PDB file of C-alpha atoms and ligand atoms in Angstrom:
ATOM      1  CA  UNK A 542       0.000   0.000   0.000  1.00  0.00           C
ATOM      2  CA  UNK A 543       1.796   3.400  -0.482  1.00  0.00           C
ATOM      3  CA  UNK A 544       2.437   5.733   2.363  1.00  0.00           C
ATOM      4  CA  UNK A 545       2.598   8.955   2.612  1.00  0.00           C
ATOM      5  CA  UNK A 546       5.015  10.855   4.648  1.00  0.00           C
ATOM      6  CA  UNK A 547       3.353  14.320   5.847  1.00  0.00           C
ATOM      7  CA  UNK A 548       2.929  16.956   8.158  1.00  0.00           C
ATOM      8  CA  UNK A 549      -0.287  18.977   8.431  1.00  0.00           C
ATOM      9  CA  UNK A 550      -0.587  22.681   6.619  1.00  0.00           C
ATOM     10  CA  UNK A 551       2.319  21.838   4.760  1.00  0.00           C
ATOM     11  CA  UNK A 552       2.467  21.193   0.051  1.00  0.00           C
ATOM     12  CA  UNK A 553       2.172  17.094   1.671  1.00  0.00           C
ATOM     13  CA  UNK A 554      -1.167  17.348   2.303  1.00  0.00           C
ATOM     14  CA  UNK A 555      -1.863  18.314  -1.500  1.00  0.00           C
ATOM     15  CA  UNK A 556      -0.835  14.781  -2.086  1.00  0.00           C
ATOM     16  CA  UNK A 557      -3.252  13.776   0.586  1.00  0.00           C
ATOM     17  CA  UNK A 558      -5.916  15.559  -1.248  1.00  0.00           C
ATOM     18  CA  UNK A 559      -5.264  14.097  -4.444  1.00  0.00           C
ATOM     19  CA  UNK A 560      -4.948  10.568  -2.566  1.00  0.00           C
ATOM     20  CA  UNK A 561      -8.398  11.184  -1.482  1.00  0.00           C
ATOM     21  CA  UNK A 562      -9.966  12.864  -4.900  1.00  0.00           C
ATOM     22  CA  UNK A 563      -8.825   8.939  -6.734  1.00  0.00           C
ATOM     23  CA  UNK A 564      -9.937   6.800  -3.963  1.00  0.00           C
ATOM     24  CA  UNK A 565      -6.148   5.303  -3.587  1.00  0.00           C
ATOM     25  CA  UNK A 566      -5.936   3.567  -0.596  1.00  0.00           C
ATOM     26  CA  UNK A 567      -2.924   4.599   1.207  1.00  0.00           C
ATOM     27  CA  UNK A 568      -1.756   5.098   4.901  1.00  0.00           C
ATOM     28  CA  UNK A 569      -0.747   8.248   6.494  1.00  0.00           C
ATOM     29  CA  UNK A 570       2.325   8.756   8.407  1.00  0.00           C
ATOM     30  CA  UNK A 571       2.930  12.205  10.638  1.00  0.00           C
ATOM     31  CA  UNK A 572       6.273  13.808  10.135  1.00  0.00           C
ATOM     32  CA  UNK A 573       6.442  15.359  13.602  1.00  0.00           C
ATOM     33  CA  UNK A 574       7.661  18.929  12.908  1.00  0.00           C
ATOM     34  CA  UNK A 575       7.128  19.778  16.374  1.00  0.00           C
ATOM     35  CA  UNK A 576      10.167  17.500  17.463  1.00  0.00           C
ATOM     36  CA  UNK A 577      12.035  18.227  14.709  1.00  0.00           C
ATOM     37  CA  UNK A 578      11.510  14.516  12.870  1.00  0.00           C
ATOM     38  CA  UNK A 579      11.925  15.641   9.391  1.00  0.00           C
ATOM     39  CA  UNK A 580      15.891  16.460  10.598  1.00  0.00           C
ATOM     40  CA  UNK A 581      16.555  12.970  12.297  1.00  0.00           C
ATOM     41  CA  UNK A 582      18.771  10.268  10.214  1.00  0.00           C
ATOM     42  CA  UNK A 583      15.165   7.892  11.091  1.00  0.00           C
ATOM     43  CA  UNK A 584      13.473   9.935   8.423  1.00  0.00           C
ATOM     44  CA  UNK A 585      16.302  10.693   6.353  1.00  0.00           C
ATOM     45  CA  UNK A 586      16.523   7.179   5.564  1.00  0.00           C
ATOM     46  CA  UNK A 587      12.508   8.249   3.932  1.00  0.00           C
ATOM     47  CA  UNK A 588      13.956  11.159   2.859  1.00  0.00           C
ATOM     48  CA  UNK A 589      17.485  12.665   2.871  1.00  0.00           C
ATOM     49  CA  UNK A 590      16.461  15.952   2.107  1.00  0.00           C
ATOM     50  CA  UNK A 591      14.866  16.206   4.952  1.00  0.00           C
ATOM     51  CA  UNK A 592      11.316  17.412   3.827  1.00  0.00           C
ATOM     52  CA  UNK A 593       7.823  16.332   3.063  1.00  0.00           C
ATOM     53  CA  UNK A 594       5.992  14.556   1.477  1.00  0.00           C
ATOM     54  CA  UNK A 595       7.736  11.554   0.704  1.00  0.00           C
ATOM     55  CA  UNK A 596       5.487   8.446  -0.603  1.00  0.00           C
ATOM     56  CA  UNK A 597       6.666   4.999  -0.485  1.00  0.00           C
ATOM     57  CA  UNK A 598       5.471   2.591  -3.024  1.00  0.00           C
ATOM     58  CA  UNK A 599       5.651  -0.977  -4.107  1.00  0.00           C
ATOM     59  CA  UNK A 600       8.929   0.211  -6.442  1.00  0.00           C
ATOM     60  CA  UNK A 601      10.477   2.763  -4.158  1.00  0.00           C
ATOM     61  CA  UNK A 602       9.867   6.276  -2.472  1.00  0.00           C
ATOM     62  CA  UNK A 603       9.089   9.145  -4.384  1.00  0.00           C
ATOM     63  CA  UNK A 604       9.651  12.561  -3.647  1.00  0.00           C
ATOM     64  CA  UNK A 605       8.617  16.120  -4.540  1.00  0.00           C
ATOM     65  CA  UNK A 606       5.031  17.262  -4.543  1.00  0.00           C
ATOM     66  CA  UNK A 607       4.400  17.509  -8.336  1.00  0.00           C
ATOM     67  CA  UNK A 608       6.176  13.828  -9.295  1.00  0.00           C
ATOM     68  CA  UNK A 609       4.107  12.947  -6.420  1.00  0.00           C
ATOM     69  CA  UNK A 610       0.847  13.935  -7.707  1.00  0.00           C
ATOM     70  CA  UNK A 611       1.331  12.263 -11.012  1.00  0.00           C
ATOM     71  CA  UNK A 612       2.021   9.717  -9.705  1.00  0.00           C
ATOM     72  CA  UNK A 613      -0.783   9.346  -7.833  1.00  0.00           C
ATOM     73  CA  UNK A 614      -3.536  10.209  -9.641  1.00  0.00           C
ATOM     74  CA  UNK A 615      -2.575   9.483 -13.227  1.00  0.00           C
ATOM     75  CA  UNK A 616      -6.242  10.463 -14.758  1.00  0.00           C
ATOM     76  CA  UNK A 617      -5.850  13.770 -13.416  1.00  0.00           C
ATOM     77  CA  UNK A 618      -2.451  14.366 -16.134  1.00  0.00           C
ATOM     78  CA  UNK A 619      -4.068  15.722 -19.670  1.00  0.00           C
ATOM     79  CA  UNK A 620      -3.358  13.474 -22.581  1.00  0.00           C
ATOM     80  CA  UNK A 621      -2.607  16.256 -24.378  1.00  0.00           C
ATOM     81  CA  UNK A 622       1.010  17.014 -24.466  1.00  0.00           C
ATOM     82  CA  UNK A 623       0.817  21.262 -24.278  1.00  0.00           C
ATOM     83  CA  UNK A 624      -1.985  20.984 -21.832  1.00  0.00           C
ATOM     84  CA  UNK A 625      -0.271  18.533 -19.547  1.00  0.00           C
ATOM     85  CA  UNK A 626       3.358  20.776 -19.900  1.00  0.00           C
ATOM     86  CA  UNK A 627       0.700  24.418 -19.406  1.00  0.00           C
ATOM     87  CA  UNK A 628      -0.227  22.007 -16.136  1.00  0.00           C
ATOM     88  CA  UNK A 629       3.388  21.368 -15.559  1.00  0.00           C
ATOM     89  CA  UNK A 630       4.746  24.351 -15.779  1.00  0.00           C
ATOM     90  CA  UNK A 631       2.217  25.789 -13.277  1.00  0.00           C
ATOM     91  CA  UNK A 632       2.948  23.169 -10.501  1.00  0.00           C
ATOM     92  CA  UNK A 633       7.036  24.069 -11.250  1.00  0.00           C
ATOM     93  CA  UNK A 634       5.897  27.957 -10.778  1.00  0.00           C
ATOM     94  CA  UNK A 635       4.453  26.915  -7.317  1.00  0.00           C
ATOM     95  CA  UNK A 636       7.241  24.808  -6.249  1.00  0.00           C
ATOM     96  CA  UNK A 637      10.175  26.913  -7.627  1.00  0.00           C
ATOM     97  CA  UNK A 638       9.038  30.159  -6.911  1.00  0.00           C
ATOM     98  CA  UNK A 639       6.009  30.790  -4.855  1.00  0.00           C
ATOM     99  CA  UNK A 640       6.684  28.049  -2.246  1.00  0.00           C
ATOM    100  CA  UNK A 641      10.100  29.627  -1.797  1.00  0.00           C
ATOM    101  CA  UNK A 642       8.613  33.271  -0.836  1.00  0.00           C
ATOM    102  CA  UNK A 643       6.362  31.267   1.685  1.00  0.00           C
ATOM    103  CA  UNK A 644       9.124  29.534   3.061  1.00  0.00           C
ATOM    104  CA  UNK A 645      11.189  33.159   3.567  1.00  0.00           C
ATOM    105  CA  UNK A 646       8.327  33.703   6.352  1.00  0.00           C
ATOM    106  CA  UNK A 647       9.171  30.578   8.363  1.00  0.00           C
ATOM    107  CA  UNK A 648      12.217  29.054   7.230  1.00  0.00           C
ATOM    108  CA  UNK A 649      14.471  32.365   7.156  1.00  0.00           C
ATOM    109  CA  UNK A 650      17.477  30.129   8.960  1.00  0.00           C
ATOM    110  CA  UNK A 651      17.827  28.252   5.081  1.00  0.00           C
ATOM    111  CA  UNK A 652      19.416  31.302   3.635  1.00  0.00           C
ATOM    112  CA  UNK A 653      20.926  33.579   6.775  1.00  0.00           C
ATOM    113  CA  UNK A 654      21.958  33.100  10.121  1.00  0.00           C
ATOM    114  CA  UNK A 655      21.021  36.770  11.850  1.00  0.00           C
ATOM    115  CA  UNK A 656      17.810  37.068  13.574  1.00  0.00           C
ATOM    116  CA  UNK A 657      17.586  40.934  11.650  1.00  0.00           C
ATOM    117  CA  UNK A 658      18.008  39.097   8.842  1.00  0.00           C
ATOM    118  CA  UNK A 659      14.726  37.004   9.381  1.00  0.00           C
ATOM    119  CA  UNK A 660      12.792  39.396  10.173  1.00  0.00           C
ATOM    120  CA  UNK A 661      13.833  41.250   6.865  1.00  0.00           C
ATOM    121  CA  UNK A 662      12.645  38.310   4.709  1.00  0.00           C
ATOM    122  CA  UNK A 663       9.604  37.832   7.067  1.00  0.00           C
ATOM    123  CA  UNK A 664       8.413  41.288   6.116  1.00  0.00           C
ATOM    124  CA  UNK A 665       9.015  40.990   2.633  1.00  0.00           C
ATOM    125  CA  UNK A 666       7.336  37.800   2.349  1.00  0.00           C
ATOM    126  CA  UNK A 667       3.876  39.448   2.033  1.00  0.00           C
ATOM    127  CA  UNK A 668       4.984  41.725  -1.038  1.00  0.00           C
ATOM    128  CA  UNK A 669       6.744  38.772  -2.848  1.00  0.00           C
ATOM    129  CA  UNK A 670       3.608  36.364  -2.216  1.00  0.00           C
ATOM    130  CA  UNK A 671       1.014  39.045  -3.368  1.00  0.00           C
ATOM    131  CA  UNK A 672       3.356  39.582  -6.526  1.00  0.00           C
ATOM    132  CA  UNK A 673       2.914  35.571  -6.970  1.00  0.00           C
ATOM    133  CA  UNK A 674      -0.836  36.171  -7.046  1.00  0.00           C
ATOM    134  CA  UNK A 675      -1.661  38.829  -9.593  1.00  0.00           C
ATOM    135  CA  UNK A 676       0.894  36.621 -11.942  1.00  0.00           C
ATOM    136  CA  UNK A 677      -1.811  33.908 -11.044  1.00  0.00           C
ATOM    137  CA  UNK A 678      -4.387  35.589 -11.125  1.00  0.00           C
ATOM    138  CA  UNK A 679      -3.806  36.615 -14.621  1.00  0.00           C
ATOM    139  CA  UNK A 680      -2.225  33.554 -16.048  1.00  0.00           C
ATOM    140  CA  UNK A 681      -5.083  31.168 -14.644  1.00  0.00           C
ATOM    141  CA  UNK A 682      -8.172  32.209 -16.776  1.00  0.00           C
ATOM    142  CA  UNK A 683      -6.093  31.672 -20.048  1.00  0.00           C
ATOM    143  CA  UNK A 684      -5.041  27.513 -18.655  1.00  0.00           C
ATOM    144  CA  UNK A 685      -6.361  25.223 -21.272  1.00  0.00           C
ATOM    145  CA  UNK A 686      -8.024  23.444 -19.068  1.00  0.00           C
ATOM    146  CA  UNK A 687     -10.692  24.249 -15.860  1.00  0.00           C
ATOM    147  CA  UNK A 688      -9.496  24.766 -12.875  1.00  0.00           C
ATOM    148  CA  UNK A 689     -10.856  23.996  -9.272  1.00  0.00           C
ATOM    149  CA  UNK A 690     -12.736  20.755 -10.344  1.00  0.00           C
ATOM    150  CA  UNK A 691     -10.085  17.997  -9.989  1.00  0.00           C
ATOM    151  CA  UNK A 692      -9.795  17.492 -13.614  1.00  0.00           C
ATOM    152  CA  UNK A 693      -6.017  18.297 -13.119  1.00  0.00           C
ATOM    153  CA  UNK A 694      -3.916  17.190 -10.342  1.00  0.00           C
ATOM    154  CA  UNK A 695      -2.216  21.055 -10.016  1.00  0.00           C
ATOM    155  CA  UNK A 696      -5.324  21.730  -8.051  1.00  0.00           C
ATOM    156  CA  UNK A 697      -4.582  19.529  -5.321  1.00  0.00           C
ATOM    157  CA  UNK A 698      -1.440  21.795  -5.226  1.00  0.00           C
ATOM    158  CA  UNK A 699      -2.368  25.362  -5.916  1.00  0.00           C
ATOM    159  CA  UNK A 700      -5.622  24.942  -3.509  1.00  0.00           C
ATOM    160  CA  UNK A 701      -2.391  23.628  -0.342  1.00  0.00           C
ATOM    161  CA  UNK A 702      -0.160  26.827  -1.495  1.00  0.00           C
ATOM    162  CA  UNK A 703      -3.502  29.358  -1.637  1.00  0.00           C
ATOM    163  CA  UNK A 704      -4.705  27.976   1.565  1.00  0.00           C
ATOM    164  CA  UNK A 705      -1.343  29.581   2.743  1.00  0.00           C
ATOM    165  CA  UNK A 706      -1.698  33.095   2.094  1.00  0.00           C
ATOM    166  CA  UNK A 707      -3.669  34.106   5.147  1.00  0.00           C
ATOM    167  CA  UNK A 708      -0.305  33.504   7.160  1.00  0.00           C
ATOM    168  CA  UNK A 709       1.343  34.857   4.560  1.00  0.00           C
ATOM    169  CA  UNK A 710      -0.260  38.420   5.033  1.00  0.00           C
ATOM    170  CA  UNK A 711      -1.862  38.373   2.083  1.00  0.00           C
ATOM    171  CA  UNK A 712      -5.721  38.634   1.637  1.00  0.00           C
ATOM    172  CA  UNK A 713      -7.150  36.520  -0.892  1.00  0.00           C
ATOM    173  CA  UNK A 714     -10.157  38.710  -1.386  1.00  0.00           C
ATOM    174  CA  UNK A 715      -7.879  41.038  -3.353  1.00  0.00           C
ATOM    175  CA  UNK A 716      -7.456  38.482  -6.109  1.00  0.00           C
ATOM    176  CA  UNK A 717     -11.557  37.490  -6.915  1.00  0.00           C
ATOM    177  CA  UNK A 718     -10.445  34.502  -9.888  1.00  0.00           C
ATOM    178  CA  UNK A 719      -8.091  32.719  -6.850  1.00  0.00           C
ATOM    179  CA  UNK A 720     -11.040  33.140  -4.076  1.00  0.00           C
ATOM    180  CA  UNK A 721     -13.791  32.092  -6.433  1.00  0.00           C
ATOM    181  CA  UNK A 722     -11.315  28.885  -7.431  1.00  0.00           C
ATOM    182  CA  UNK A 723     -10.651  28.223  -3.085  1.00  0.00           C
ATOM    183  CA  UNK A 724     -14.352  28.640  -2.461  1.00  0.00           C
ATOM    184  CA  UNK A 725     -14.775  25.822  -5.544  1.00  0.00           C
ATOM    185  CA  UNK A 726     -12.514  23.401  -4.116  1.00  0.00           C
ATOM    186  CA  UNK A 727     -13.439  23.844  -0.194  1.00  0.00           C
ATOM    187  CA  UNK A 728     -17.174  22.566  -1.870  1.00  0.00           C
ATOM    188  CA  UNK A 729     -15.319  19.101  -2.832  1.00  0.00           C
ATOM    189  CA  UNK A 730     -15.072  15.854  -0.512  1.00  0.00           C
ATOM    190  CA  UNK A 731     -12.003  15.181  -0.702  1.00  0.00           C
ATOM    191  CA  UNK A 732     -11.216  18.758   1.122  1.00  0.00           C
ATOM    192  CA  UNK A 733     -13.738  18.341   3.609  1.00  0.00           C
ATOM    193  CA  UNK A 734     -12.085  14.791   4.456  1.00  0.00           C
ATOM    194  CA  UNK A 735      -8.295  16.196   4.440  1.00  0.00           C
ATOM    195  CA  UNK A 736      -9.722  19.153   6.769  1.00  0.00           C
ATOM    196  CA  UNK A 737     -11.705  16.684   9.008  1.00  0.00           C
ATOM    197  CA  UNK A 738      -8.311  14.923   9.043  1.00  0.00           C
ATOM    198  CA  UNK A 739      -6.655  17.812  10.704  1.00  0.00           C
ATOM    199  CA  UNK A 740      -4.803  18.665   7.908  1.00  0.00           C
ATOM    200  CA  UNK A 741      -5.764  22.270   6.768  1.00  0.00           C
TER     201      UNK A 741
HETATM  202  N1  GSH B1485      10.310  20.827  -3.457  1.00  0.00           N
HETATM  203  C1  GSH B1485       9.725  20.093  -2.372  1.00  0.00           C
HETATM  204  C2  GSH B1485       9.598  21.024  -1.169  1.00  0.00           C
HETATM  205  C3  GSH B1485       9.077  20.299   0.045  1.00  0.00           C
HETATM  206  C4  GSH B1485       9.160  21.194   1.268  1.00  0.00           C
HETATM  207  O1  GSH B1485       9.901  22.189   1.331  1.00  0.00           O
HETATM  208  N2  GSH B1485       8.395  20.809   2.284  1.00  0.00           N
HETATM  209  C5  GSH B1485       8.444  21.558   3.531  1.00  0.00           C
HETATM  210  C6  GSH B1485       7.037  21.695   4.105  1.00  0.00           C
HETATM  211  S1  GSH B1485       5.984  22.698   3.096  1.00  0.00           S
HETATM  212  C7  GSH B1485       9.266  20.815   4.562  1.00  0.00           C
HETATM  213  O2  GSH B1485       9.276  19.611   4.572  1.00  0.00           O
HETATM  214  N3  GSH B1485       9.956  21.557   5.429  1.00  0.00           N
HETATM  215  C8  GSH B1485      10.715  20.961   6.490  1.00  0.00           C
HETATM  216  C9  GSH B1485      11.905  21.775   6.864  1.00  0.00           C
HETATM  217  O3  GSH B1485      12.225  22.749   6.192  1.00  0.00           O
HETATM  218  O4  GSH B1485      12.528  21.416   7.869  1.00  0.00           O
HETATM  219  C10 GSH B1485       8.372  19.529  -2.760  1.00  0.00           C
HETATM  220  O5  GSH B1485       7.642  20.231  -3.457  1.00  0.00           O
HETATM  221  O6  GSH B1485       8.039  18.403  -2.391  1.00  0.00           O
END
């Protein structure tokens, strides 16, 4: 059965969510962040880099959210080659460069070591985060596919990084295409179930 290495609020739980859209039977497995599991050798030997998710399946773990997702819920990947790169190249625009702002707001000692120097990238993280949102908010719309129905598996992940931007200091009301698609997917089961979970 594969097994899915997570921690709650964190880009895992959009492969939870997709895990729940297909119906895959799986088993969860917390990543204690609290006590610092996801830097112990016990979980490196999951995953060395020391970060969630990580799935283990009958051929071997997997890592990174997007392979992830694929993986998981093949359906949800268009058959079409430009629609399933447009799909692609969103999820590597989430991981690459909006997940990174995020993680300037709570992971500051990756990339400095002074305290000032955390708070510096703590208060920028709300203009950097907001400039991630009018990009999506005007790329979305023109996606060659619809969006906030499951019919792709980048949902599962832009739904986890929106769901983020509260913390973030930014308020999704100011972006009406991004709200209307998080009110769309908080309708579905699968969210409910992942919330209900403790996971959101
Ligand atoms: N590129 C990776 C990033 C995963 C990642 O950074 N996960 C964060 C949680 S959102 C994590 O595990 N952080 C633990 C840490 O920094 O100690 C992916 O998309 O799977």
């Amino acid at each position: 059965m594969l097994k899915l290495h997570y921690a709650p609020r964190t880009i895992s739980v959009a492969v939870a969510l997709a895990l729940e859209e297909v119906g895959a039977p799986h088993e969860l497995v917390l990543v204690d962040f609290a006590s610092a599991a996801q830097t112990k050798p016990d979980y490196h030997k999951i995953n060395p880099k020391g970060r969630v998710p990580a799935l283990e399946t009958p051929d071997g773990i997997l890592t990174e959210t997007g392979a992830l997702l694929e993986y998981v819920a093949p359906a949800l990947v268009p058959d079409n080659p430009f629609q399933a790169a447009k799909m692609r190249e969103l999820m590597c625009y989430l991981n690459g460069t909006m997940h990174p702002h995020h993680a300037h707001r709570l992971r500051g000692e990756r990339w400095a070591d002074k305290e000032s120097s955390f708070e510096d990238m703590r208060q920028k993280t709300p203009m950097r985060v907001a400039e991630c949102c009018a990009y999506l908010a005007e790329q979305l719309p023109h996606m060659p596919f619809p969006l906030g129905e499951m019919q792709v598996v980048s949902d599962a992940y832009l739904f986890v990084v929106l769901s983020w931007l509260d913390g973030d200091g930014v308020d999704i009301a100011d972006y009406p295409g991004l709200a209307d698609f998080q009110a769309r997917m908080e309708n579905r089961a699968s969210v409910k179930a992942i919330r209900d979970k403790g996971m959101l």
